[in-house]
Coordinates of C-alpha atoms and ligand atoms in Angstrom, one line a residue:
M1 CA 25.6 -27.2 7.7
T2 CA 26.7 -24.8 5.0
D3 CA 23.4 -23.9 3.6
L4 CA 22.2 -21.6 6.4
I5 CA 20.7 -18.2 5.7
P6 CA 21.9 -15.9 7.1
R7 CA 25.4 -17.4 7.1
P8 CA 26.7 -17.8 10.7
K9 CA 30.0 -16.1 11.7
V10 CA 31.9 -19.3 12.6
L11 CA 30.9 -22.7 11.3
D12 CA 32.9 -25.8 12.3
P13 CA 31.3 -29.0 11.1
A14 CA 32.2 -32.3 12.8
P15 CA 31.5 -35.9 11.8
G16 CA 28.2 -37.6 12.9
S17 CA 24.8 -36.4 13.8
F18 CA 22.4 -36.0 16.7
E19 CA 18.8 -37.1 16.4
F20 CA 15.9 -35.6 18.3
T21 CA 13.7 -38.2 19.8
P22 CA 10.0 -37.8 20.6
R23 CA 9.6 -36.0 23.9
A24 CA 13.0 -34.3 23.6
A25 CA 13.4 -31.5 26.1
V26 CA 15.0 -28.2 26.7
S27 CA 16.6 -27.3 30.0
G28 CA 17.8 -24.0 31.2
P29 CA 16.5 -20.6 32.5
A30 CA 12.8 -20.2 31.5
D31 CA 13.3 -17.1 29.3
L32 CA 16.0 -18.8 27.3
A33 CA 14.4 -22.2 27.1
D34 CA 11.1 -20.7 26.1
A35 CA 12.8 -18.9 23.2
V36 CA 14.4 -22.1 22.0
R37 CA 11.1 -24.0 22.3
L38 CA 9.3 -21.3 20.3
A39 CA 11.8 -21.5 17.4
L40 CA 11.6 -25.3 17.4
A41 CA 7.8 -25.5 18.0
V42 CA 7.5 -28.3 15.5
L43 CA 9.5 -30.5 17.8
D44 CA 7.0 -29.9 20.7
L45 CA 9.9 -29.8 23.1
G46 CA 9.2 -30.3 26.8
P47 CA 10.9 -28.9 29.9
G48 CA 14.2 -30.4 31.0
D49 CA 15.0 -31.9 34.3
H50 CA 16.2 -28.6 35.8
G51 CA 15.2 -25.0 35.1
D52 CA 11.5 -24.6 34.4
H53 CA 8.8 -27.1 35.2
T54 CA 5.8 -25.4 33.7
D55 CA 4.6 -28.4 31.9
I56 CA 4.1 -30.8 34.9
A57 CA 0.6 -31.9 33.9
R58 CA 1.7 -33.0 30.4
A59 CA 4.9 -34.7 31.7
G60 CA 2.9 -36.4 34.4
A61 CA 0.4 -37.8 31.9
A62 CA 3.2 -39.3 29.8
P63 CA 3.9 -43.1 30.2
G64 CA 6.5 -43.5 33.0
G65 CA 5.5 -40.4 34.9
A66 CA 7.2 -37.1 35.3
Q67 CA 10.7 -38.5 36.1
T68 CA 11.2 -40.1 32.8
A69 CA 8.9 -38.2 30.4
H70 CA 11.6 -35.9 29.0
Q71 CA 15.2 -36.3 28.3
A72 CA 17.1 -33.1 28.5
T73 CA 18.5 -33.1 25.0
I74 CA 19.1 -29.4 24.6
S75 CA 20.6 -27.4 27.3
V76 CA 20.7 -23.6 27.1
E77 CA 22.8 -21.5 29.4
P78 CA 23.3 -17.7 29.6
D79 CA 26.7 -16.4 28.6
L80 CA 27.0 -12.8 29.6
S81 CA 30.2 -12.4 27.5
L82 CA 28.0 -12.6 24.4
G83 CA 25.8 -9.8 23.0
P84 CA 22.1 -10.1 23.6
E85 CA 21.5 -11.5 20.1
S86 CA 24.6 -13.7 20.0
Y87 CA 24.8 -17.4 20.6
A88 CA 26.9 -20.5 20.2
V89 CA 25.5 -24.0 19.4
T90 CA 27.4 -27.2 19.9
V91 CA 25.9 -30.4 18.5
D92 CA 27.5 -33.7 19.4
P93 CA 26.0 -37.2 19.0
E94 CA 24.6 -37.1 22.6
A95 CA 23.3 -33.6 23.1
V96 CA 22.9 -30.1 21.9
R97 CA 24.3 -27.3 24.0
I98 CA 23.5 -23.6 23.5
A99 CA 25.1 -20.6 25.1
A100 CA 23.1 -17.4 24.6
G101 CA 23.7 -13.8 25.4
G102 CA 20.0 -13.2 25.9
A103 CA 16.5 -14.4 24.9
A104 CA 17.1 -13.1 21.3
G105 CA 20.3 -15.1 21.1
A106 CA 18.5 -18.3 22.4
L107 CA 15.7 -17.7 19.8
Y108 CA 18.3 -17.4 17.0
A109 CA 20.1 -20.5 18.2
G110 CA 16.8 -22.3 17.9
Q111 CA 16.3 -20.8 14.4
T112 CA 19.7 -22.1 13.3
L113 CA 18.9 -25.6 14.7
R114 CA 15.6 -25.5 12.7
Q115 CA 17.6 -24.8 9.5
L116 CA 19.9 -27.7 10.4
L117 CA 16.9 -30.0 10.6
P118 CA 15.2 -31.4 7.4
A119 CA 13.1 -28.8 5.6
D120 CA 10.0 -30.4 7.1
A121 CA 10.9 -28.6 10.3
F122 CA 9.3 -25.5 8.6
R123 CA 5.9 -27.2 8.6
S124 CA 3.4 -26.5 11.4
V125 CA 3.3 -30.1 12.6
P126 CA 5.6 -33.1 12.0
L127 CA 4.6 -35.3 9.2
P128 CA 4.0 -39.0 10.1
G129 CA 7.3 -40.8 10.5
A130 CA 9.3 -37.6 10.6
R131 CA 12.9 -37.9 11.8
W132 CA 14.9 -35.0 13.1
P133 CA 18.7 -35.5 12.6
V134 CA 21.0 -32.6 13.1
P135 CA 24.6 -32.7 11.8
C136 CA 27.3 -32.4 14.5
G137 CA 29.5 -29.3 14.8
R138 CA 29.8 -26.0 16.4
I139 CA 28.4 -22.6 15.4
E140 CA 29.3 -19.2 16.9
D141 CA 27.2 -16.4 15.7
A142 CA 26.6 -12.7 16.1
P143 CA 24.9 -10.0 13.9
R144 CA 26.8 -7.3 12.0
F145 CA 24.0 -4.7 12.4
S146 CA 21.6 -4.1 15.2
W147 CA 18.8 -2.9 12.8
R148 CA 17.8 -5.6 10.4
G149 CA 14.4 -4.7 9.2
A150 CA 11.3 -4.8 7.1
H151 CA 8.9 -2.0 6.4
L152 CA 5.3 -2.8 5.6
D153 CA 2.9 -0.2 4.3
V154 CA -0.5 -1.1 5.6
S155 CA -2.1 2.1 4.4
R156 CA -2.2 1.7 0.7
H157 CA -3.5 -1.8 1.2
F158 CA -4.5 -2.9 4.6
M159 CA -2.9 -6.2 5.7
P160 CA -5.1 -8.1 8.2
K161 CA -3.5 -8.9 11.6
R162 CA -2.9 -12.5 10.5
E163 CA -0.6 -11.3 7.7
V164 CA 1.3 -9.1 10.1
L165 CA 1.8 -12.0 12.6
R166 CA 2.9 -14.3 9.8
L167 CA 5.4 -11.7 8.6
I168 CA 6.8 -11.4 12.1
D169 CA 7.3 -15.2 12.1
L170 CA 9.1 -15.1 8.8
L171 CA 11.3 -12.2 10.0
A172 CA 12.3 -14.2 13.0
V173 CA 13.1 -17.2 10.8
H174 CA 15.6 -14.9 9.0
K175 CA 17.0 -13.3 12.2
L176 CA 15.5 -9.9 11.1
N177 CA 14.5 -7.8 14.1
R178 CA 12.6 -4.7 13.1
L179 CA 9.0 -4.4 11.7
H180 CA 8.4 -0.8 10.6
L181 CA 4.6 -0.5 10.2
H182 CA 3.5 2.4 8.0
L183 CA 0.2 3.0 9.8
A184 CA -1.1 6.2 8.2
D185 CA -1.0 7.7 4.8
D186 CA -3.3 9.5 2.3
Q187 CA -5.0 6.2 1.4
G188 CA -5.9 5.0 4.9
W189 CA -5.5 5.4 8.7
R190 CA -5.0 2.0 10.3
V191 CA -5.2 2.4 14.1
E192 CA -8.0 2.7 16.5
S193 CA -8.0 6.0 18.5
R194 CA -10.2 6.3 21.5
A195 CA -9.4 10.0 21.9
H196 CA -10.2 10.8 18.2
P197 CA -12.4 8.0 16.9
L198 CA -13.2 9.5 13.6
L199 CA -9.6 8.6 12.6
H200 CA -10.5 5.0 12.4
E201 CA -14.2 5.4 11.8
I202 CA -13.7 7.6 8.7
G203 CA -10.0 7.5 7.9
S204 CA -9.7 3.7 7.7
H205 CA -11.6 3.1 4.4
R206 CA -12.1 4.4 0.9
A207 CA -14.9 3.7 -1.6
R208 CA -12.7 2.6 -4.5
T209 CA -9.0 2.3 -5.6
T210 CA -7.3 3.3 -8.7
T211 CA -6.1 0.7 -11.2
R212 CA -4.1 3.4 -13.1
H213 CA -0.4 2.8 -13.4
F214 CA 1.9 5.8 -13.4
R215 CA 1.0 7.9 -16.5
G216 CA -1.6 5.4 -17.7
E217 CA -5.4 5.9 -18.0
T218 CA -7.3 6.8 -14.8
E219 CA -9.7 4.0 -13.9
Y220 CA -11.1 2.7 -10.6
D221 CA -12.1 -0.7 -9.3
D222 CA -15.2 0.7 -7.6
T223 CA -14.6 -1.7 -4.7
P224 CA -14.4 -0.4 -1.1
H225 CA -11.1 -1.1 0.7
G226 CA -10.1 -0.6 4.4
G227 CA -9.4 -2.0 7.8
F228 CA -7.7 -0.9 11.0
Y229 CA -6.0 -2.5 14.0
T230 CA -7.6 -2.0 17.4
L231 CA -5.4 -0.9 20.2
A232 CA -5.8 -4.4 21.6
D233 CA -4.6 -5.8 18.2
L234 CA -1.5 -3.5 18.4
S235 CA -0.8 -4.8 21.9
E236 CA -1.1 -8.4 20.6
I237 CA 1.2 -7.7 17.6
A238 CA 3.8 -6.1 19.8
A239 CA 3.8 -8.9 22.3
Y240 CA 3.9 -11.5 19.5
A241 CA 6.8 -9.6 18.0
R242 CA 8.7 -9.2 21.2
A243 CA 8.6 -13.0 21.9
R244 CA 10.3 -13.4 18.5
A245 CA 12.9 -10.7 19.1
V246 CA 11.2 -8.3 16.7
T247 CA 10.7 -4.6 17.7
V248 CA 7.7 -3.0 16.1
V249 CA 8.4 0.6 14.8
P250 CA 5.1 2.4 14.3
E251 CA 4.9 5.2 11.7
I252 CA 2.4 8.0 11.6
D253 CA 3.5 9.9 8.5
V254 CA 3.0 13.7 8.9
P255 CA 2.6 16.5 8.1
G256 CA 2.1 15.5 4.4
H257 CA 0.4 12.2 3.3
A258 CA -2.4 13.4 5.5
S259 CA -5.6 12.9 3.4
A260 CA -7.0 10.2 5.7
I261 CA -6.5 12.3 8.9
L262 CA -8.0 15.3 7.2
A263 CA -11.0 13.3 5.9
A264 CA -11.7 12.7 9.6
Y265 CA -10.7 16.0 11.1
P266 CA -10.6 18.7 8.4
H267 CA -9.9 21.4 11.0
L268 CA -6.3 20.1 11.3
G269 CA -5.7 21.1 7.7
A270 CA -3.6 24.0 6.5
D271 CA -6.8 25.3 5.0
P272 CA -9.5 24.3 7.5
A273 CA -12.3 25.1 5.1
S274 CA -11.1 22.4 2.6
R275 CA -12.8 19.0 2.6
H276 CA -10.8 15.8 2.0
D277 CA -11.5 12.2 1.1
V278 CA -9.4 9.3 2.0
L279 CA -7.4 9.2 -1.2
D280 CA -8.4 6.6 -3.8
R281 CA -5.4 7.0 -6.1
W282 CA -1.6 6.9 -5.8
G283 CA 1.1 9.7 -6.0
I284 CA 1.8 12.7 -3.9
S285 CA -1.2 14.6 -2.6
P286 CA -1.0 18.3 -1.5
A287 CA -3.1 17.5 1.6
I288 CA -1.1 18.7 4.6
L289 CA -1.7 19.2 8.3
S290 CA -1.3 22.7 9.7
P291 CA 1.9 23.1 11.8
L292 CA 0.1 25.0 14.5
P293 CA 0.4 23.9 18.2
G294 CA -3.1 22.4 18.1
T295 CA -2.0 19.8 15.6
I296 CA 1.0 18.9 17.7
D297 CA -1.4 18.5 20.7
F298 CA -3.7 16.3 18.7
L299 CA -0.9 14.1 17.5
A300 CA 0.6 13.9 20.9
T301 CA -2.6 12.3 22.2
V302 CA -2.7 9.8 19.4
F303 CA 1.0 9.0 19.8
A304 CA 0.5 8.3 23.5
E305 CA -2.4 5.9 22.7
I306 CA -0.1 4.0 20.3
V307 CA 2.8 3.9 22.7
E308 CA 0.6 2.6 25.5
A309 CA -0.8 -0.1 23.3
L310 CA 2.5 -1.3 21.9
G311 CA 4.3 -1.3 25.2
P312 CA 7.8 0.2 25.2
V313 CA 8.4 1.8 21.8
P314 CA 12.1 2.6 21.4
Y315 CA 11.6 4.1 17.9
F316 CA 8.5 5.9 16.6
H317 CA 8.6 7.1 12.9
I318 CA 6.9 10.4 12.1
G319 CA 7.5 10.5 8.3
G320 CA 8.3 14.0 7.1
D321 CA 8.6 12.9 3.4
E322 CA 7.1 14.4 0.3
C323 CA 5.4 17.5 1.7
V324 CA 3.8 20.0 -0.5
L325 CA 4.1 23.3 1.5
D326 CA 2.1 25.5 -0.8
D327 CA -0.9 25.6 1.6
W328 CA 1.3 26.7 4.4
A329 CA 2.6 29.6 2.4
A330 CA -0.9 30.5 1.4
S331 CA -2.3 30.6 5.0
A332 CA -2.0 34.0 6.8
E333 CA -2.3 32.2 10.2
I334 CA 0.5 29.8 9.4
E335 CA 2.7 32.5 8.0
A336 CA 2.1 34.6 11.1
H337 CA 3.0 31.6 13.2
R338 CA 6.2 31.0 11.2
E339 CA 7.2 34.7 11.7
S340 CA 6.4 34.6 15.4
L341 CA 8.9 31.7 15.6
G342 CA 11.5 33.7 13.7
L343 CA 11.7 31.1 11.0
A344 CA 12.7 32.2 7.5
T345 CA 10.9 29.7 5.2
P346 CA 8.0 27.1 5.2
G347 CA 10.9 24.5 5.0
D348 CA 12.1 25.7 8.4
L349 CA 8.6 25.4 9.7
H350 CA 8.5 21.8 8.5
A351 CA 11.6 21.2 10.5
W352 CA 10.3 23.0 13.6
F353 CA 7.0 20.9 13.5
L354 CA 8.8 17.6 13.3
R355 CA 11.2 18.6 16.0
G356 CA 8.2 19.4 18.2
L357 CA 6.8 16.0 17.6
A358 CA 10.2 14.4 18.3
D359 CA 10.2 16.2 21.7
V360 CA 6.7 14.8 22.4
L361 CA 8.0 11.3 21.6
A362 CA 11.0 11.8 23.8
G363 CA 8.6 12.4 26.7
L364 CA 7.0 9.1 25.9
G365 CA 10.3 7.3 25.9
S366 CA 10.7 7.0 22.1
R367 CA 13.3 8.2 19.7
A368 CA 11.9 9.8 16.5
V369 CA 12.7 8.3 13.1
V370 CA 12.2 10.3 9.9
W371 CA 12.6 10.0 6.2
D372 CA 15.5 12.0 4.9
E373 CA 13.5 15.2 3.8
A374 CA 13.2 16.0 7.5
F375 CA 17.0 15.9 7.9
V376 CA 17.5 18.1 4.8
S377 CA 15.1 20.7 6.2
G378 CA 17.3 20.8 9.3
M379 CA 16.8 21.3 13.1
L380 CA 16.3 17.7 14.1
R381 CA 16.9 16.5 17.6
E382 CA 20.3 14.9 17.8
D383 CA 18.9 11.6 18.7
T384 CA 16.5 11.4 15.7
V385 CA 17.2 8.5 13.4
V386 CA 17.2 9.3 9.7
M387 CA 16.1 6.9 6.9
P388 CA 17.8 8.1 3.7
W389 CA 15.4 6.6 1.1
R390 CA 16.6 9.0 -1.6
G391 CA 20.1 7.5 -1.7
V392 CA 23.4 7.0 -0.1
E393 CA 24.7 10.6 -0.3
V394 CA 22.0 12.1 1.7
G395 CA 22.5 9.3 4.2
R396 CA 26.2 10.2 4.4
R397 CA 25.3 13.9 5.1
A398 CA 22.9 12.8 7.9
A399 CA 25.6 10.5 9.4
A400 CA 28.2 13.2 9.2
A401 CA 25.8 15.5 11.0
G402 CA 25.7 13.0 13.9
H403 CA 22.4 11.2 13.2
D404 CA 22.1 7.4 13.4
I405 CA 20.8 6.2 10.1
V406 CA 19.1 3.1 8.7
A407 CA 19.8 2.4 5.0
T408 CA 16.5 2.4 3.1
S409 CA 17.5 3.6 -0.4
V410 CA 15.1 2.9 -3.2
F411 CA 17.7 0.9 -5.0
P412 CA 18.0 -1.9 -4.0
L413 CA 15.7 -1.8 -0.9
Y414 CA 12.3 -0.9 -2.4
F415 CA 10.8 -4.4 -2.9
D416 CA 7.7 -3.0 -4.7
Y417 CA 10.0 -2.8 -7.8
A418 CA 9.9 -5.9 -10.1
E419 CA 12.6 -8.5 -10.0
A420 CA 12.7 -8.6 -13.8
A421 CA 11.6 -6.5 -16.7
S422 CA 9.8 -9.6 -18.1
P423 CA 6.2 -9.3 -19.4
E424 CA 5.4 -12.3 -17.2
E425 CA 5.9 -10.3 -14.1
P426 CA 2.9 -8.9 -12.2
V427 CA 2.5 -5.1 -12.2
A428 CA 5.2 -3.3 -10.1
I429 CA 6.1 0.3 -9.6
G430 CA 9.1 -0.2 -11.9
D431 CA 12.0 -2.4 -12.9
T432 CA 14.4 -3.9 -11.7
I433 CA 15.7 -5.0 -8.3
T434 CA 17.0 -8.6 -8.2
V435 CA 17.9 -10.9 -5.4
A436 CA 21.5 -10.5 -6.5
D437 CA 21.2 -6.7 -6.3
V438 CA 20.0 -7.0 -2.7
A439 CA 22.7 -9.6 -1.8
A440 CA 25.4 -7.3 -3.2
F441 CA 24.2 -4.3 -1.2
E442 CA 26.7 -2.7 1.2
P443 CA 25.0 -0.6 3.9
V444 CA 28.3 1.2 4.7
P445 CA 30.0 2.5 1.5
A446 CA 33.8 2.1 1.7
S447 CA 34.4 5.8 1.1
W448 CA 32.7 6.8 4.4
T449 CA 34.8 7.9 7.3
P450 CA 34.8 5.7 10.4
A451 CA 32.7 8.2 12.3
E452 CA 30.1 8.2 9.5
A453 CA 30.2 4.4 9.2
G454 CA 29.7 4.1 12.9
R455 CA 26.3 5.9 12.5
V456 CA 24.8 3.1 10.4
L457 CA 22.5 1.1 12.6
G458 CA 21.7 -1.3 9.7
A459 CA 19.2 -1.5 6.8
Q460 CA 15.7 -2.5 6.0
F461 CA 13.6 -3.4 2.9
Q462 CA 10.5 -1.5 2.0
L463 CA 7.2 -3.1 1.1
W464 CA 5.1 -0.2 -0.3
T465 CA 1.8 -1.7 -1.1
E466 CA 0.2 0.4 -3.9
R467 CA 0.6 -2.7 -6.1
I468 CA 0.7 -5.3 -3.3
P469 CA -3.0 -5.9 -2.6
D470 CA -2.8 -9.0 -0.4
G471 CA -0.7 -11.5 1.5
R472 CA 0.0 -13.7 -1.5
T473 CA 1.5 -10.8 -3.5
L474 CA 3.4 -9.7 -0.3
D475 CA 5.1 -13.2 -0.2
Y476 CA 6.1 -12.8 -3.9
R477 CA 7.6 -9.4 -3.3
A478 CA 9.3 -10.1 0.0
W479 CA 11.0 -13.4 -0.6
P480 CA 13.6 -14.4 -1.5
R481 CA 14.8 -10.8 -1.6
G482 CA 14.2 -10.6 2.1
C483 CA 16.5 -13.6 2.6
A484 CA 19.3 -11.6 0.9
M485 CA 18.5 -8.7 3.2
A486 CA 18.9 -11.0 6.2
Q487 CA 22.3 -12.2 4.9
V488 CA 23.5 -8.6 4.3
T489 CA 22.4 -7.3 7.7
W490 CA 23.3 -10.3 9.8
S491 CA 26.3 -11.8 8.1
G492 CA 27.5 -8.6 6.4
D493 CA 28.1 -10.0 2.9
A494 CA 26.8 -12.2 0.2
E495 CA 29.4 -15.0 0.6
G496 CA 27.7 -18.4 0.3
F497 CA 24.3 -16.9 -0.2
A498 CA 23.6 -18.0 -3.8
A499 CA 24.8 -21.6 -3.0
A500 CA 22.6 -21.7 0.1
L501 CA 19.4 -20.3 -1.5
P502 CA 18.1 -23.5 -3.2
A503 CA 18.0 -25.4 0.1
H504 CA 16.5 -22.4 1.9
L505 CA 13.7 -22.1 -0.7
G506 CA 12.9 -25.7 0.2
R507 CA 12.3 -24.5 3.8
L508 CA 10.1 -21.7 2.5
D509 CA 8.2 -24.3 0.4
A510 CA 7.6 -26.3 3.6
Y511 CA 6.5 -23.2 5.4
G512 CA 4.0 -22.3 2.7
V513 CA 5.7 -19.1 1.5
E514 CA 4.6 -18.1 -2.1
Y515 CA 8.0 -16.5 -2.9
R516 CA 9.1 -15.5 -6.4
P517 CA 11.0 -18.5 -7.9
P518 CA 14.4 -17.5 -9.2
A519 CA 13.5 -18.6 -12.7
G520 CA 10.4 -16.3 -12.7
P521 CA 6.8 -16.4 -11.7
R522 CA 4.7 -19.6 -11.5
P523 CA 1.9 -19.6 -14.1
W524 CA -0.6 -18.3 -11.5
Q525 CA 1.8 -15.6 -10.3
R526 CA 2.0 -13.9 -13.7
G527 CA 0.5 -10.5 -14.3
G528 CA -1.8 -11.7 -17.0
T529 CA -3.5 -9.3 -19.4
G530 CA -5.9 -7.4 -17.0
V531 CA -5.3 -4.9 -14.2
R532 CA -2.3 -6.8 -12.9
R533 CA -0.5 -6.9 -16.2
H534 CA 3.2 -5.9 -16.3
R535 CA 3.7 -2.4 -17.5
P536 CA 7.3 -2.1 -18.5
G537 CA 9.4 1.1 -18.5
A538 CA 7.1 3.2 -16.3
V539 CA 9.9 4.0 -13.9
A540 CA 13.3 2.4 -14.3
V541 CA 14.9 2.4 -10.9
A542 CA 18.2 3.9 -12.1
E543 CA 16.2 6.9 -13.4
V544 CA 14.4 7.3 -10.1
M545 CA 17.7 7.2 -8.2
R546 CA 19.2 9.9 -10.4
H547 CA 16.1 12.1 -9.9
L548 CA 16.1 11.6 -6.1
E549 CA 19.9 12.3 -5.8
E550 CA 19.3 15.6 -7.6
L551 CA 16.4 16.5 -5.3
T552 CA 18.4 16.0 -2.1
H553 CA 20.8 18.7 -3.3
A554 CA 18.0 21.1 -4.4
A555 CA 17.6 24.3 -2.4
D556 CA 14.0 23.5 -1.5
S557 CA 14.5 20.2 0.2
T558 CA 10.8 19.5 0.8
R559 CA 9.9 19.6 -2.9
P560 CA 8.2 16.3 -3.4
S561 CA 9.8 13.6 -5.4
L562 CA 8.6 10.4 -7.0
G563 CA 7.0 8.1 -4.4
Ligands
LIG1 C1 9.1 7.5 0.6 O1 9.3 6.6 -0.3 N1 8.3 8.5 0.3 C2 9.7 7.4 1.9

């Protein structure tokens, strides 16, 4: 019972065990029972003898008829004294009882039971002769933070829908509850737009991709890359996520990072006469949208399409990072617009533009989320959530100014950094962020005031995909660092994590996750000597953090930094 990840709040083991039998059942209100059944799908649990009876046909077909087909071996009841994600599980030799504050709590109770079963419960079907004992005891559990997230960049490398759905499943296994999808950047636009179809027709693919690393030689693979989600795909992803207590947070990163948008609609650029391609290399591009009202109207239409497809969108990320404002300063029309608004600098205009978009989103029922540059340039709506990727200090300033924040700092939350500086590692943006670094992370520094601390919604890890071309590499980068993130954001500290990890990796093995083994890559996970070779020392993470902290104090807050 002690090797659960994330560690539950209260754990009280008792002697003996309960064993699920074939045709075990769940009884209770349909929404709660369905959530338990989803988490324990491998058990193929039927309906109980009260509550829902949606599976009459199957029960009726079983020997003995509907009356005796299922034994109600798990009962789940609502407990309104608990928070919506909280639950209690009691296992005794005769039965399993769950009390849940809501469907999310019931799902998490199911996930905890799955971890209490043998690791084969993480396979998609039971192996022949499988037995499902669960140790007796009681668990009471509730999360420390409400935002326990993963960010996935699907622009630099598109991840097909199946990878997104699989990641959602793995987030739910770990009681992580936010999937921030970075849907638009210089290297690709990834959503269908019915109103502005050139976005996906032109913006979703590039002819080739660089194989250059940082300051290395410029070479290309000469292979086309692309893909996008239809609006129907987005609806499916959101519904799949909701059933697993995961909220999808879409991001359209503007006004910088705009090459893909401008490849499709060059008239939106700060210099409408410039022509752009979907970018085929990494780094910061000067391509920037104009901040004129026509751009806000264009984006408002696209935001509305995305919100309609995803269903309720409580949070919508609009980027705001790494903007090169030179083209704004060089445009007579944009300068005239700035002056007409009484704004002193292009940085102020950057803030005004993002505030305008946040107002649009408020009308669509969404709170805007931004990277920290948008906070530093000022003028955000009060309800805008800030992601301080450039470090803890800028996060503190945003919190002190009254913004909710989600910890996202490069160290230790950028999982595109290598876990070791070993030549065996595959190429990464830099070194080194270990599982232990993540487990030791404290989202609320002890020096913060209670008011500042109260602004921390939680934390999330970032999977930027310049060097993550596919799902196999994604597994390697995400896990087990993501397991540590789950422990930090749910349990609140690393206690017991290292001891629990070996058993948990057995679960991930059964699931089929190609995580990075703690001892280093398997032979076929190494970088080799070709384009995926490890290139040490390009960017050491400590150096990046020093540089970023300096930038957040610089007068020109929008000056781009290392990406
Ligand atoms: C970022 O890494 N530019 C948010």
